[in-house]
mmCIF file of C-alpha atoms in Angstrom:
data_model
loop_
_atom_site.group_PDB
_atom_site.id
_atom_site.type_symbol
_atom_site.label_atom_id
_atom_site.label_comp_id
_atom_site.label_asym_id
_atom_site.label_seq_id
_atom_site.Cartn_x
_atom_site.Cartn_y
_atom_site.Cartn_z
ATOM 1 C CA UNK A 639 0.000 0.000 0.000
ATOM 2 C CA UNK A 640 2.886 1.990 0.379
ATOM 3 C CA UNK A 641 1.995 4.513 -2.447
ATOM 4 C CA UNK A 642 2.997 8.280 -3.299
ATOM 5 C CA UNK A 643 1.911 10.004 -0.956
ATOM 6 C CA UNK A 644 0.376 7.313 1.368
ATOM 7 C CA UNK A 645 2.567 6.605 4.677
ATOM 8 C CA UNK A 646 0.916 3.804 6.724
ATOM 9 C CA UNK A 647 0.826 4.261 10.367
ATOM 10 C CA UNK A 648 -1.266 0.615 11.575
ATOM 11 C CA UNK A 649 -2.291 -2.117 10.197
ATOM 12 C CA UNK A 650 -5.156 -4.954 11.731
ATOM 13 C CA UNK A 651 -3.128 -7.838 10.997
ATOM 14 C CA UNK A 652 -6.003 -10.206 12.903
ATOM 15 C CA UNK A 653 -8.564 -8.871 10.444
ATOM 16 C CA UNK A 654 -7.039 -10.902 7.592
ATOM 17 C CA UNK A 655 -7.286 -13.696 10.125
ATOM 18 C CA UNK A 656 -10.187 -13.689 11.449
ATOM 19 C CA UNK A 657 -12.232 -12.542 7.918
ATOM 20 C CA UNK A 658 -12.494 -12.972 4.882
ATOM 21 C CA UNK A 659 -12.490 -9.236 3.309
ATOM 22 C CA UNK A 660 -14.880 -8.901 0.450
ATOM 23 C CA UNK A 661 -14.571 -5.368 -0.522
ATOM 24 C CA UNK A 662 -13.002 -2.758 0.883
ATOM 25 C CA UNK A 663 -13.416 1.120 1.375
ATOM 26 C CA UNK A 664 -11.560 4.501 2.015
ATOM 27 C CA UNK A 665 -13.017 6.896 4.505
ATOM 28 C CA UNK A 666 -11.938 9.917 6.690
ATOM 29 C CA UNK A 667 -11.900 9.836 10.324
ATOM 30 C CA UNK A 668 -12.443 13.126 12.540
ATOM 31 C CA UNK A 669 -10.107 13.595 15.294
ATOM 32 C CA UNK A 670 -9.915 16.203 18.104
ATOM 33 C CA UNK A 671 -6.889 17.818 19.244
ATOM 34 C CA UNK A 672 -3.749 15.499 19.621
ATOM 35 C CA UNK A 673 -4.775 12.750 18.169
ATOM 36 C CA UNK A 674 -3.261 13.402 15.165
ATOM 37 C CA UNK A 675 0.062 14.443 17.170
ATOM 38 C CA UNK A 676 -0.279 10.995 18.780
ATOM 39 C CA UNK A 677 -0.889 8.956 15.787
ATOM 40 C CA UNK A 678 2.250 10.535 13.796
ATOM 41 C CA UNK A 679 4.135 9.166 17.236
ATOM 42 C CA UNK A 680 2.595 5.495 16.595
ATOM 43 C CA UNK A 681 0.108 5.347 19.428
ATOM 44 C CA UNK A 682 -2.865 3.762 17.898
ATOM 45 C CA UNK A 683 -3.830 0.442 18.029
ATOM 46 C CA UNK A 684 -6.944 -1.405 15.455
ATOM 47 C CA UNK A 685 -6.675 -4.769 17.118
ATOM 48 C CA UNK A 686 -10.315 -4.742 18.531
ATOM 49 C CA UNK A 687 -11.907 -2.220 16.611
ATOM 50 C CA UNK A 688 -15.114 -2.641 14.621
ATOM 51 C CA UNK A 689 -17.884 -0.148 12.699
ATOM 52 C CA UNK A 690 -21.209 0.445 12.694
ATOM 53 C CA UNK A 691 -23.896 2.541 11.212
ATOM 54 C CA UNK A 692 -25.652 4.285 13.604
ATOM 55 C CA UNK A 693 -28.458 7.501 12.502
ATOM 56 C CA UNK A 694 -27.087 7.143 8.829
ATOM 57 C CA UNK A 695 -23.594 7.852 10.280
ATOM 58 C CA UNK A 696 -20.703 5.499 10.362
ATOM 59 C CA UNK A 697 -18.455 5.348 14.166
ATOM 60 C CA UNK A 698 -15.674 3.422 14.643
ATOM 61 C CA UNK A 699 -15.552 1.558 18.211
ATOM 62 C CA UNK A 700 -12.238 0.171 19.964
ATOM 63 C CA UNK A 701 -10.036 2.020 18.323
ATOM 64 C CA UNK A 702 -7.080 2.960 20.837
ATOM 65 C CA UNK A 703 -5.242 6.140 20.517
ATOM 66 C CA UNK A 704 -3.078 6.907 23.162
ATOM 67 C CA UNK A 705 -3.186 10.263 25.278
ATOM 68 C CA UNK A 706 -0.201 12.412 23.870
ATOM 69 C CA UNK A 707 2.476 12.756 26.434
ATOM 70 C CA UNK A 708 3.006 16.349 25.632
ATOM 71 C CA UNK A 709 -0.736 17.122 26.180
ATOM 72 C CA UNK A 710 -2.801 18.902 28.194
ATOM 73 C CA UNK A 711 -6.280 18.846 30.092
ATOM 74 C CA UNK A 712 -7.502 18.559 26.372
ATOM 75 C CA UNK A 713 -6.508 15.068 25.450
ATOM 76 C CA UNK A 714 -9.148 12.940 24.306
ATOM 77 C CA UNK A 715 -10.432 9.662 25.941
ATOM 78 C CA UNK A 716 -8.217 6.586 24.179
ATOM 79 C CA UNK A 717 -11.176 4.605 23.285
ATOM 80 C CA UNK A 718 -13.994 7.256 22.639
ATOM 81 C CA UNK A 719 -16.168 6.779 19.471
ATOM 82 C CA UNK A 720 -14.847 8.047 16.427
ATOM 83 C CA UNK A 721 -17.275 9.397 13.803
ATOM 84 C CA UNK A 722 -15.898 8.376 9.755
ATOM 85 C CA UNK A 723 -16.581 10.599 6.955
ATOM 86 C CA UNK A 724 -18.157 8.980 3.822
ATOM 87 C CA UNK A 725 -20.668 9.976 1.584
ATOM 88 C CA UNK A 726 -24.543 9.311 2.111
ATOM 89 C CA UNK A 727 -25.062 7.212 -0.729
ATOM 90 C CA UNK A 728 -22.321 4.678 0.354
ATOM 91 C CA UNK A 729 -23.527 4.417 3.979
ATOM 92 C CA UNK A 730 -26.792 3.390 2.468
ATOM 93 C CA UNK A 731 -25.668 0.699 0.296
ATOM 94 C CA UNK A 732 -23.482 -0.286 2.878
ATOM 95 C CA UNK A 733 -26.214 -0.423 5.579
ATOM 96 C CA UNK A 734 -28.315 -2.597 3.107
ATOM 97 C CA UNK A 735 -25.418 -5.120 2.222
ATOM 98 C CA UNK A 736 -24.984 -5.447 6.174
ATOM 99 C CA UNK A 737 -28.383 -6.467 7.140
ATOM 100 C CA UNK A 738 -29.060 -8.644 4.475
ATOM 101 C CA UNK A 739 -25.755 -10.739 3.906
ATOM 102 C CA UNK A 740 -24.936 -10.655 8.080
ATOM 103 C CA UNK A 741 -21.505 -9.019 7.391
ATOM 104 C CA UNK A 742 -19.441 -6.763 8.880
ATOM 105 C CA UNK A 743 -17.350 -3.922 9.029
ATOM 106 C CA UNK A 744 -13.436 -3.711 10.294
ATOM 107 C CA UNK A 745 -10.846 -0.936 10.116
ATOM 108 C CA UNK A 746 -7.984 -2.950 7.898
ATOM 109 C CA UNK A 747 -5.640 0.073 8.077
ATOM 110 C CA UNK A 748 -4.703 3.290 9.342
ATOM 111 C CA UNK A 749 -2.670 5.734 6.920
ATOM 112 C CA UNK A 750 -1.499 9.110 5.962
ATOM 113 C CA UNK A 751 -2.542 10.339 2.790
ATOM 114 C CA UNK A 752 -0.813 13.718 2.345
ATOM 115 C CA UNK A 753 -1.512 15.127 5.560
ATOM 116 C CA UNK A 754 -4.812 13.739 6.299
ATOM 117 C CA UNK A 755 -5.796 10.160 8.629
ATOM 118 C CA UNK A 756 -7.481 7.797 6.297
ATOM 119 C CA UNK A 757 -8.975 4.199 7.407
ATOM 120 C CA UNK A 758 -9.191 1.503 4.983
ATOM 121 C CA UNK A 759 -12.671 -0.936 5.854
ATOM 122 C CA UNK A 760 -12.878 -4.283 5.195
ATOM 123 C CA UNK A 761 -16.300 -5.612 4.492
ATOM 124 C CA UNK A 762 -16.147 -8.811 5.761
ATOM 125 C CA UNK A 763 -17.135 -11.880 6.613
ATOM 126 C CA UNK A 764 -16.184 -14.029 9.520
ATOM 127 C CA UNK A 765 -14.050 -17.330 8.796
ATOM 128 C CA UNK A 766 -14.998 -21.026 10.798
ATOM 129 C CA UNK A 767 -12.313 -22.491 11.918
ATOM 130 C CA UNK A 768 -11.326 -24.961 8.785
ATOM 131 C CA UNK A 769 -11.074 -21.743 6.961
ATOM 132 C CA UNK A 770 -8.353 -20.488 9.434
ATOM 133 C CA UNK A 771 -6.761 -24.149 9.028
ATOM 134 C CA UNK A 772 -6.559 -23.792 5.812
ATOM 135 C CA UNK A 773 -5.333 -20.770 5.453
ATOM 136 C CA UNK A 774 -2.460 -21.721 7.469
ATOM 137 C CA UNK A 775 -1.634 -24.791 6.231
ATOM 138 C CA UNK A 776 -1.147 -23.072 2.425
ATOM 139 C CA UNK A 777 0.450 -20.455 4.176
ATOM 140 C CA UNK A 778 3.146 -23.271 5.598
ATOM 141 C CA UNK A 779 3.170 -25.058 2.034
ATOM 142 C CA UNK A 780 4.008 -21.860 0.270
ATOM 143 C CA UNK A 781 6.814 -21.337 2.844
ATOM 144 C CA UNK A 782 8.266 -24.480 2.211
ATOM 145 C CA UNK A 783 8.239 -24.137 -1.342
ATOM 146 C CA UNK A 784 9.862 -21.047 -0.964
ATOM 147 C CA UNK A 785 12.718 -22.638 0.912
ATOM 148 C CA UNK A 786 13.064 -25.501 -1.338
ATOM 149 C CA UNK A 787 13.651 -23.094 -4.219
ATOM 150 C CA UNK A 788 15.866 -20.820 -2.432
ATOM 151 C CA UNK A 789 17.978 -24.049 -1.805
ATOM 152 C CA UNK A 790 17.965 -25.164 -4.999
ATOM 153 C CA UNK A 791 18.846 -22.343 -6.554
ATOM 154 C CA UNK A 792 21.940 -21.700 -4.239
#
């Protein structure tokens, strides 16, 4: 992802895990005060975030930011709810896609883009736990190939 322009600050590794993404979707994110000072230190983490559509607007929930150490009385709670900017239309398809499939939504990334915060959303869908096994075990295969041609090419 590392594009011009485009400087990624997290990524929800256990999102590709966990789900299987479908589609997924650029939006803004508004931020108070020094968040954004925090984030450009590293202190966010999307582990145990997820989205939902709430009065035709789209919040982000669990998403950590830590206080900025240089702050003041003005520092934002860590885990507040975050409100995401996207455009009417897309909220409403999304809304319908989410009640009738039974997907969901999850921050995949976090990112500069020029000197705005952008999060990339995953819609997705949850994975049983053959998926995960499989997943794995091509993972492992494809290592091992790997190897074996590394080798053989020494």
């Amino acid at each position: 992802m590392q594009q011009e322009g485009l400087k990624t600050i997290a990524v929800n590794r256990k999102a590709r895990h966990e789900y299987f993404v479908l589609e997924s979707f650029e939006t803004g994110i508004v931020l108070v005060g020094t968040e954004v000072k925090s984030i450009r230190q590293g202190g966010v983490n999307l582990k145990d975030s997820w989205c939902s559509i709430d009065g035709g607007e789209l919040w982000i929930k669990g998403m950590h930011i830590s206080p900025y150490e240089k702050g003041n009385i003005f520092n934002a709670d860590p885990l507040r709810v975050r409100k995401l900017l996207m455009h009417h239309k897309e909220i409403d398809r999304l809304l319908g896609t989410l009640k009738q499939d039974g997907l969901t939504l999850i921050p995949l990334s976090l990112y500069f883009k020029g000197s705005r915060v952008k999060v990339q959303l995953g819609l997705c869908k949850g994975k049983k736990l053959h998926d995960k096994r499989d997943a794995a075990a091509a993972r492992d295969a494809k290592r091992e190939i790997d190897r074996a041609l590394k080798t053989r090419n020494q």
